[in-house]
Amino acid sequence: MTDGAVASRVPIYLDHHATTPCDPRVVEAMRGYWSAEFGNPASASHAFGWRAEAAVENAREEIARALGAEDPREIVFTSGATESDNLALQGVVRARGAIGSHVVTAATEHPAVLDTARALAKQGAQLTVLPVDAGGRVSPGDVARAITRETALVSVMAANGEIGALAPLTEIAGVCGERGVLFHSDAAQAVGKIALNVEALGVDLLSVSSHKLYGPKGIGALYVRRRRRSGERIALAPILYGGGQERGMRSGTLATPLIVGFARALTIAVAEQAAESARLGRLRERLVAQLRELAGGVLVNGAESPRLAGNLNVAFEGVRADAVIARLHDVALSTGSACSSAKPEPSHVLAALGLAPERIAASLRIGLGRFTTEAEIDFAARRIAAEVRTFRTSKNPAAPA
Ligand SMILES: *Cc1c(COP(=O)(O)O)cnc(C)c1O
């Protein structure tokens, strides 16, 4: 690809942790469900309803298969990972009663988990927020030590959306299984990006978001295990009451087109995951090498742990990342999570790694994705490095001394 071809794609999108474009194959799969097949899947008395229901149930089976679930009934459709996280945490704790329920989670979780856990604590639940190591990983030993007789749920994300850190999920699931404690994982950044199988992992509840894996926005799922080692069913109190859809766990008319698109997107992401991760890993290494060469003073955040192939969180010494981003009109990236960009606070994830405030302020998050090309990486590296150098050499009064 020539620079001319890159120019037609400007601004270059390198913020794939915030969201991803819908894959054209997904758009195609949804096409018939907007107006021709518009039925309500819960309409049991006519063909419009039956056909919509068949589409939803096919999608549910496809999603169960892609996640390695035993039974399609373990998939509960939600509006996205935020709702799935809320349903998992609120659902488990409220089913038991907040008083006397203990929740264990980690400092680097998404606000959909952390703020839900804090809200439950206000309602009387006990809360333990575990620290992470320099690579952003929770220690399974810390999880084991945190569990008490009151512990209702442990929630640890599969992959972090800022630094890409992959959690030791199998080990944490093992600890929870031994102690008979439910294990939830927010896998919004992991599903379709790493090999992940709910049965092999032994996770009890798992949150998925369609728009993070090249599907439509506004749809996701919570995986809820049916067969536990103890034989007990997971009791979940709903957060939405109404028509009793999703076996009472999530009322509301099912969004047939979004569900069909979500299933297609997930199937594609899982089928292509291994090759795509290898490709993204090579692009990421190419980008780091060029940034080191063209800008220098590059520190990779979270480099100590295994990471998502498409993630690069880097600090540029002596630079203020927000100032660099403000001038980078032709490359779309961010300093941290879009989820909390309404609140201009330093990243709670980078702070949890123990990084100094100056290093946090100097950090950029770069997210490579399915349609990112080598030419785009080369272009982005040149542009980022140019702005970093400009910042360092300018007499910017705001520059740290
Ligand atoms: C994006 C994201 C969410 C929120 O998902 P939505 O589907 O946008 O509600 C939750 N957790 C993680 C880790 C995410 O990356």
Coordinates of C-alpha atoms and ligand atoms in Angstrom, one line a residue:
M1 CA 0.0 0.0 0.0
T2 CA 1.3 3.4 -0.9
D3 CA 1.1 6.5 1.2
G4 CA -1.6 7.6 -1.2
A5 CA -3.7 4.6 -0.2
V6 CA -3.1 5.4 3.5
A7 CA -4.1 9.0 2.9
S8 CA -7.6 7.8 1.8
R9 CA -8.0 6.0 5.2
V10 CA -6.9 9.0 7.3
P11 CA -7.5 9.3 10.2
I12 CA -5.9 5.9 10.7
Y13 CA -7.9 4.1 13.4
L14 CA -5.7 2.7 16.1
D15 CA -8.2 2.6 19.0
H16 CA -9.5 -0.9 18.7
H17 CA -9.8 -1.4 22.5
A18 CA -12.6 1.3 22.5
T19 CA -14.6 -0.3 19.7
T20 CA -14.1 -2.0 16.4
P21 CA -15.8 -1.5 13.0
C22 CA -18.5 -4.0 12.1
D23 CA -17.1 -6.5 9.7
P24 CA -18.8 -6.3 6.2
R25 CA -19.6 -10.1 6.6
V26 CA -21.5 -9.3 9.8
V27 CA -23.4 -6.4 8.2
E28 CA -24.4 -8.8 5.4
A29 CA -25.6 -11.5 7.9
M30 CA -27.8 -8.9 9.7
R31 CA -29.3 -7.5 6.5
G32 CA -32.5 -9.5 6.3
Y33 CA -33.4 -9.0 10.0
W34 CA -34.1 -5.3 9.9
S35 CA -37.3 -5.2 8.0
A36 CA -38.2 -8.4 6.1
E37 CA -37.7 -10.6 9.2
F38 CA -38.8 -8.2 11.8
G39 CA -40.8 -10.5 14.0
N40 CA -40.6 -10.6 17.8
P41 CA -38.9 -13.8 18.8
A42 CA -41.3 -14.1 21.7
S43 CA -44.4 -14.1 19.4
A44 CA -45.5 -17.7 19.6
S45 CA -48.6 -17.5 17.5
H46 CA -47.4 -16.8 14.0
A47 CA -44.6 -17.3 11.5
F48 CA -43.0 -13.9 12.0
G49 CA -42.3 -14.8 15.6
W50 CA -41.2 -18.4 14.8
R51 CA -38.7 -17.3 12.2
A52 CA -37.2 -14.6 14.5
E53 CA -37.0 -17.2 17.3
A54 CA -35.3 -19.6 15.0
A55 CA -32.7 -17.0 14.1
V56 CA -32.1 -16.1 17.7
E57 CA -31.8 -19.8 18.8
N58 CA -29.4 -20.5 15.9
A59 CA -27.3 -17.6 17.0
R60 CA -27.4 -18.8 20.6
E61 CA -26.1 -22.2 19.5
E62 CA -23.4 -20.6 17.4
I63 CA -22.2 -18.4 20.3
A64 CA -22.3 -21.3 22.8
R65 CA -20.1 -23.4 20.4
A66 CA -17.7 -20.5 19.8
L67 CA -17.2 -20.1 23.6
G68 CA -16.9 -23.8 24.2
A69 CA -20.1 -23.8 26.3
E70 CA -21.9 -27.2 26.8
D71 CA -25.4 -25.9 26.4
P72 CA -26.9 -22.9 24.4
R73 CA -29.1 -22.2 27.5
E74 CA -26.0 -21.0 29.2
I75 CA -25.9 -17.9 26.9
V76 CA -28.0 -14.9 28.2
F77 CA -28.3 -12.0 25.8
T78 CA -27.7 -8.5 27.2
S79 CA -27.0 -5.1 25.8
G80 CA -23.2 -5.5 26.1
A81 CA -20.5 -6.2 28.6
T82 CA -21.5 -3.4 30.9
E83 CA -24.8 -5.0 31.5
S84 CA -23.3 -8.5 31.6
D85 CA -20.9 -7.4 34.3
N86 CA -23.8 -5.8 36.3
L87 CA -25.9 -8.9 35.9
A88 CA -23.1 -11.2 37.1
L89 CA -22.1 -9.1 40.2
Q90 CA -25.5 -7.7 41.2
G91 CA -27.3 -10.9 40.2
V92 CA -25.2 -13.1 42.4
V93 CA -24.9 -10.8 45.3
R94 CA -28.6 -9.8 45.3
A95 CA -29.7 -13.4 45.0
R96 CA -27.9 -14.1 48.3
G97 CA -28.5 -10.7 50.0
A98 CA -25.8 -8.0 50.1
I99 CA -25.3 -8.3 53.8
G100 CA -22.9 -11.2 54.4
S101 CA -21.8 -11.4 50.8
H102 CA -18.2 -10.8 50.0
V103 CA -16.9 -9.8 46.5
V104 CA -13.3 -10.2 45.4
T105 CA -12.1 -8.2 42.4
A106 CA -9.0 -6.4 41.2
A107 CA -7.8 -2.8 40.9
T108 CA -7.4 -2.9 37.1
E109 CA -11.0 -4.0 36.3
H110 CA -13.3 -2.0 34.0
P111 CA -15.6 0.4 35.8
A112 CA -18.5 -1.9 34.9
V113 CA -17.1 -4.3 37.4
L114 CA -15.4 -1.9 39.9
D115 CA -18.2 0.6 40.2
T116 CA -20.8 -2.2 40.4
A117 CA -18.8 -3.8 43.2
R118 CA -18.5 -0.5 45.0
A119 CA -22.3 0.1 44.7
L120 CA -22.9 -3.4 46.2
A121 CA -20.5 -2.5 49.0
K122 CA -22.7 0.6 49.8
Q123 CA -25.6 -1.8 50.1
G124 CA -23.7 -3.8 52.7
A125 CA -21.6 -6.3 50.8
Q126 CA -17.9 -6.7 51.7
L127 CA -15.4 -5.8 49.1
T128 CA -11.8 -6.8 48.5
V129 CA -10.0 -5.1 45.6
L130 CA -6.7 -7.0 44.9
P131 CA -3.5 -5.3 43.7
V132 CA -1.8 -6.3 40.5
D133 CA 1.9 -6.8 39.8
A134 CA 4.0 -4.6 37.5
G135 CA 2.6 -6.5 34.5
G136 CA -1.0 -5.9 35.6
R137 CA -1.6 -9.5 36.7
V138 CA -3.6 -10.6 39.8
S139 CA -1.9 -13.4 41.7
P140 CA -3.9 -16.6 42.2
G141 CA -2.4 -16.8 45.6
D142 CA -3.8 -13.4 46.5
V143 CA -7.2 -14.6 45.3
A144 CA -6.9 -17.7 47.5
R145 CA -5.9 -15.6 50.6
A146 CA -8.8 -13.2 50.0
I147 CA -11.5 -15.8 49.9
T148 CA -13.5 -16.1 53.2
R149 CA -16.6 -18.1 54.2
E150 CA -18.7 -15.2 53.0
T151 CA -17.2 -14.9 49.5
A152 CA -20.0 -14.9 47.0
L153 CA -18.0 -14.2 43.8
V154 CA -14.5 -13.5 42.5
S155 CA -14.4 -11.3 39.4
V156 CA -11.2 -11.0 37.4
M157 CA -11.0 -9.8 33.8
A158 CA -9.5 -12.0 31.1
A159 CA -7.6 -9.3 29.3
N160 CA -7.2 -5.7 30.2
G161 CA -8.4 -3.0 27.8
E162 CA -5.6 -0.5 28.5
I163 CA -2.4 -2.6 28.8
G164 CA -3.7 -5.9 27.3
A165 CA -2.5 -7.9 30.3
L166 CA -3.8 -11.5 30.2
A167 CA -4.9 -12.9 33.6
P168 CA -3.9 -16.3 34.9
L169 CA -7.6 -17.4 34.4
T170 CA -7.2 -21.1 34.7
E171 CA -5.3 -20.8 38.0
I172 CA -7.8 -18.4 39.4
A173 CA -10.7 -20.6 38.3
G174 CA -9.0 -23.5 39.9
V175 CA -8.7 -21.6 43.2
C176 CA -12.4 -20.6 43.1
G177 CA -13.4 -24.1 42.1
E178 CA -11.6 -25.7 45.1
R179 CA -13.2 -23.2 47.5
G180 CA -16.6 -23.5 45.9
V181 CA -16.7 -19.8 45.1
L182 CA -18.2 -18.5 41.9
F183 CA -15.8 -17.1 39.4
H184 CA -16.8 -14.4 36.9
S185 CA -14.5 -13.0 34.2
D186 CA -15.1 -9.9 32.1
A187 CA -13.8 -11.2 28.8
A188 CA -14.9 -8.2 26.6
Q189 CA -11.3 -7.7 25.4
A190 CA -10.3 -11.4 25.3
V191 CA -13.0 -13.2 23.4
G192 CA -12.0 -13.7 19.8
K193 CA -8.5 -12.3 20.6
I194 CA -7.0 -15.2 22.5
A195 CA -8.0 -18.9 22.6
L196 CA -10.7 -19.1 25.2
N197 CA -13.0 -22.0 26.2
V198 CA -15.3 -21.7 29.1
E199 CA -15.3 -25.5 29.8
A200 CA -11.5 -25.7 29.7
L201 CA -11.1 -22.7 31.9
G202 CA -13.8 -23.7 34.4
V203 CA -15.2 -20.2 34.7
D204 CA -18.8 -19.9 36.0
L205 CA -19.8 -16.5 34.5
L206 CA -18.3 -14.7 31.5
S207 CA -19.1 -11.3 30.0
V208 CA -18.8 -10.8 26.2
S209 CA -19.3 -7.7 24.1
S210 CA -20.1 -7.8 20.4
H211 CA -18.7 -4.4 19.4
K212 CA -15.2 -5.3 20.7
L213 CA -15.1 -8.2 18.2
Y214 CA -16.2 -6.6 14.9
G215 CA -19.9 -7.0 15.6
P216 CA -22.7 -4.5 16.2
K217 CA -22.9 -2.2 19.2
G218 CA -25.6 -2.7 21.8
I219 CA -25.5 -6.5 22.2
G220 CA -23.5 -8.9 24.3
A221 CA -23.9 -11.9 26.4
L222 CA -23.4 -13.3 29.9
Y223 CA -22.3 -17.0 29.9
V224 CA -23.9 -18.6 33.0
R225 CA -22.7 -22.2 33.8
R226 CA -25.5 -24.7 34.3
R227 CA -23.4 -27.7 35.5
R228 CA -21.2 -26.8 38.5
R229 CA -19.0 -29.2 40.3
S230 CA -21.2 -28.9 43.4
G231 CA -24.3 -29.6 41.3
E232 CA -25.8 -26.4 42.5
R233 CA -27.4 -24.0 40.0
I234 CA -26.2 -20.4 39.9
A235 CA -28.8 -18.2 41.4
L236 CA -29.0 -14.8 39.6
A237 CA -31.4 -12.1 40.6
P238 CA -32.4 -10.2 37.5
I239 CA -31.7 -6.5 37.2
L240 CA -34.4 -5.9 34.6
Y241 CA -38.0 -7.1 35.3
G242 CA -40.6 -7.5 32.6
G243 CA -41.7 -10.1 30.0
G244 CA -39.4 -12.8 31.5
Q245 CA -37.3 -13.3 28.4
E246 CA -34.0 -15.2 28.8
R247 CA -35.6 -17.5 31.3
G248 CA -36.4 -14.6 33.6
M249 CA -32.7 -13.4 33.8
R250 CA -33.1 -10.6 31.4
S251 CA -36.4 -9.2 30.3
G252 CA -36.9 -7.2 27.2
T253 CA -37.6 -8.0 23.5
L254 CA -34.5 -9.7 22.0
A255 CA -32.7 -7.6 19.3
T256 CA -32.8 -10.2 16.5
P257 CA -30.6 -8.3 14.0
L258 CA -27.9 -7.5 16.6
I259 CA -28.0 -11.1 17.9
V260 CA -27.5 -12.5 14.4
G261 CA -24.7 -10.1 13.8
F262 CA -23.0 -10.9 17.1
A263 CA -23.1 -14.6 16.4
R264 CA -21.5 -14.2 13.0
A265 CA -18.9 -11.8 14.3
L266 CA -17.9 -14.2 17.1
T267 CA -17.7 -17.2 14.8
I268 CA -15.5 -15.3 12.4
A269 CA -13.3 -13.9 15.2
V270 CA -12.8 -17.4 16.8
A271 CA -12.1 -19.0 13.4
E272 CA -9.5 -16.4 12.4
Q273 CA -8.1 -15.8 15.9
A274 CA -4.8 -17.7 15.7
A275 CA -3.7 -16.3 12.4
E276 CA -4.9 -12.8 13.2
S277 CA -3.1 -12.7 16.6
A278 CA 0.1 -13.7 14.9
R279 CA -0.3 -11.0 12.3
L280 CA -1.1 -8.3 14.9
G281 CA 1.8 -9.4 17.0
R282 CA 4.2 -8.8 14.1
L283 CA 2.6 -5.4 13.3
R284 CA 2.9 -4.4 17.0
E285 CA 6.6 -5.3 17.1
R286 CA 7.2 -3.4 13.9
L287 CA 5.5 -0.4 15.4
V288 CA 7.6 -0.5 18.6
A289 CA 10.8 -0.9 16.7
Q290 CA 9.9 2.2 14.5
L291 CA 8.9 4.3 17.5
R292 CA 12.2 3.4 19.3
E293 CA 14.1 4.3 16.2
L294 CA 12.2 7.5 15.2
A295 CA 11.3 8.9 18.7
G296 CA 13.4 7.1 21.3
G297 CA 12.7 7.2 25.0
V298 CA 10.0 4.6 24.6
L299 CA 8.9 2.6 27.6
V300 CA 6.3 -0.2 27.1
N301 CA 3.8 -0.4 30.0
G302 CA 2.8 -3.8 31.2
A303 CA 5.6 -5.5 29.1
E304 CA 6.2 -7.9 32.1
S305 CA 3.2 -10.0 31.3
P306 CA 1.7 -11.9 28.4
R307 CA -0.5 -9.4 26.5
L308 CA -3.1 -9.1 23.7
A309 CA -1.3 -9.1 20.4
G310 CA -3.0 -5.9 19.2
N311 CA -2.2 -3.9 22.3
L312 CA 0.6 -1.4 22.8
N313 CA 0.6 1.0 25.8
V314 CA 3.7 3.1 25.6
A315 CA 5.2 6.1 27.5
F316 CA 7.4 8.6 25.7
E317 CA 9.9 10.1 28.1
G318 CA 9.5 13.8 28.7
V319 CA 6.2 14.1 26.8
R320 CA 2.6 14.8 27.7
A321 CA 0.5 12.3 25.8
D322 CA -2.7 14.4 25.8
A323 CA -0.8 17.2 24.1
V324 CA 0.6 14.8 21.5
I325 CA -2.8 13.3 20.8
A326 CA -4.4 16.7 20.5
R327 CA -2.1 17.4 17.6
L328 CA -2.3 14.0 15.9
H329 CA -5.3 14.6 13.7
D330 CA -4.5 11.8 11.2
V331 CA -4.1 9.0 13.8
A332 CA -7.0 8.1 16.1
L333 CA -5.8 6.8 19.4
S334 CA -6.3 7.6 23.1
T335 CA -4.5 7.9 26.4
G336 CA -6.6 5.2 28.0
S337 CA -10.1 3.8 28.2
A338 CA -13.0 5.4 26.3
C339 CA -15.2 4.1 29.1
S340 CA -14.0 6.7 31.6
S341 CA -12.9 9.4 29.2
A342 CA -15.8 11.4 30.5
K343 CA -13.8 11.8 33.7
P344 CA -10.4 13.2 32.9
E345 CA -8.6 11.4 35.7
P346 CA -5.2 9.6 35.3
S347 CA -5.7 6.0 34.3
H348 CA -6.5 3.8 37.3
V349 CA -4.9 0.9 35.4
L350 CA -1.5 2.5 35.0
A351 CA -1.7 3.8 38.6
A352 CA -2.3 0.2 39.8
L353 CA 0.9 -0.9 38.0
G354 CA 2.7 1.5 40.3
L355 CA 3.8 3.8 37.6
A356 CA 4.8 7.4 38.5
P357 CA 2.4 10.2 37.6
E358 CA 4.8 11.6 35.0
R359 CA 5.0 8.2 33.2
I360 CA 1.2 7.9 33.3
A361 CA 0.8 11.3 31.8
A362 CA 3.3 10.3 29.1
S363 CA 1.4 7.2 28.1
L364 CA -0.5 6.4 24.9
R365 CA -2.7 3.4 24.2
I366 CA -2.5 2.0 20.7
G367 CA -4.9 -0.6 19.6
L368 CA -4.3 -2.5 16.3
G369 CA -7.1 -4.3 14.6
R370 CA -8.4 -6.5 11.8
F371 CA -8.2 -3.9 9.1
T372 CA -4.9 -2.4 10.2
T373 CA -2.2 -2.7 7.5
E374 CA 1.6 -2.5 7.5
A375 CA 1.5 0.8 5.6
E376 CA -0.8 2.3 8.2
I377 CA 1.6 1.2 11.0
D378 CA 4.5 2.8 9.2
F379 CA 2.5 6.0 8.7
A380 CA 1.3 6.1 12.3
A381 CA 4.9 5.5 13.6
R382 CA 6.2 8.4 11.6
R383 CA 3.4 10.7 12.7
I384 CA 3.5 9.8 16.4
A385 CA 7.3 10.1 16.4
A386 CA 7.1 13.5 14.7
E387 CA 4.7 14.9 17.3
V388 CA 6.7 13.4 20.2
R389 CA 9.9 15.0 18.8
T390 CA 8.1 18.3 18.3
F391 CA 6.8 18.3 21.9
R392 CA 10.3 17.5 23.3
T393 CA 12.0 20.2 21.3
S394 CA 9.4 22.9 21.7
K395 CA 9.6 25.5 24.5
N396 CA 6.2 24.2 25.6
P397 CA 5.7 25.8 29.0
A398 CA 3.5 22.9 30.0
A399 CA 6.3 20.4 29.4
P400 CA 7.6 18.7 32.5
A401 CA 11.1 20.0 33.3
Ligands
LIG1 C1 -15.7 -2.3 26.5 C2 -15.6 -3.1 27.7 C3 -16.7 -3.2 28.6 C4 -18.0 -2.5 28.3 O1 -18.6 -3.2 27.2 P1 -19.9 -2.6 26.5 O2 -20.4 -3.7 25.6 O3 -19.4 -1.4 25.7 O4 -20.9 -2.3 27.5 C5 -16.6 -3.9 29.8 N1 -15.4 -4.4 30.1 C6 -14.3 -4.4 29.3 C7 -13.1 -5.0 29.7 C8 -14.4 -3.7 28.1 O5 -13.3 -3.6 27.3

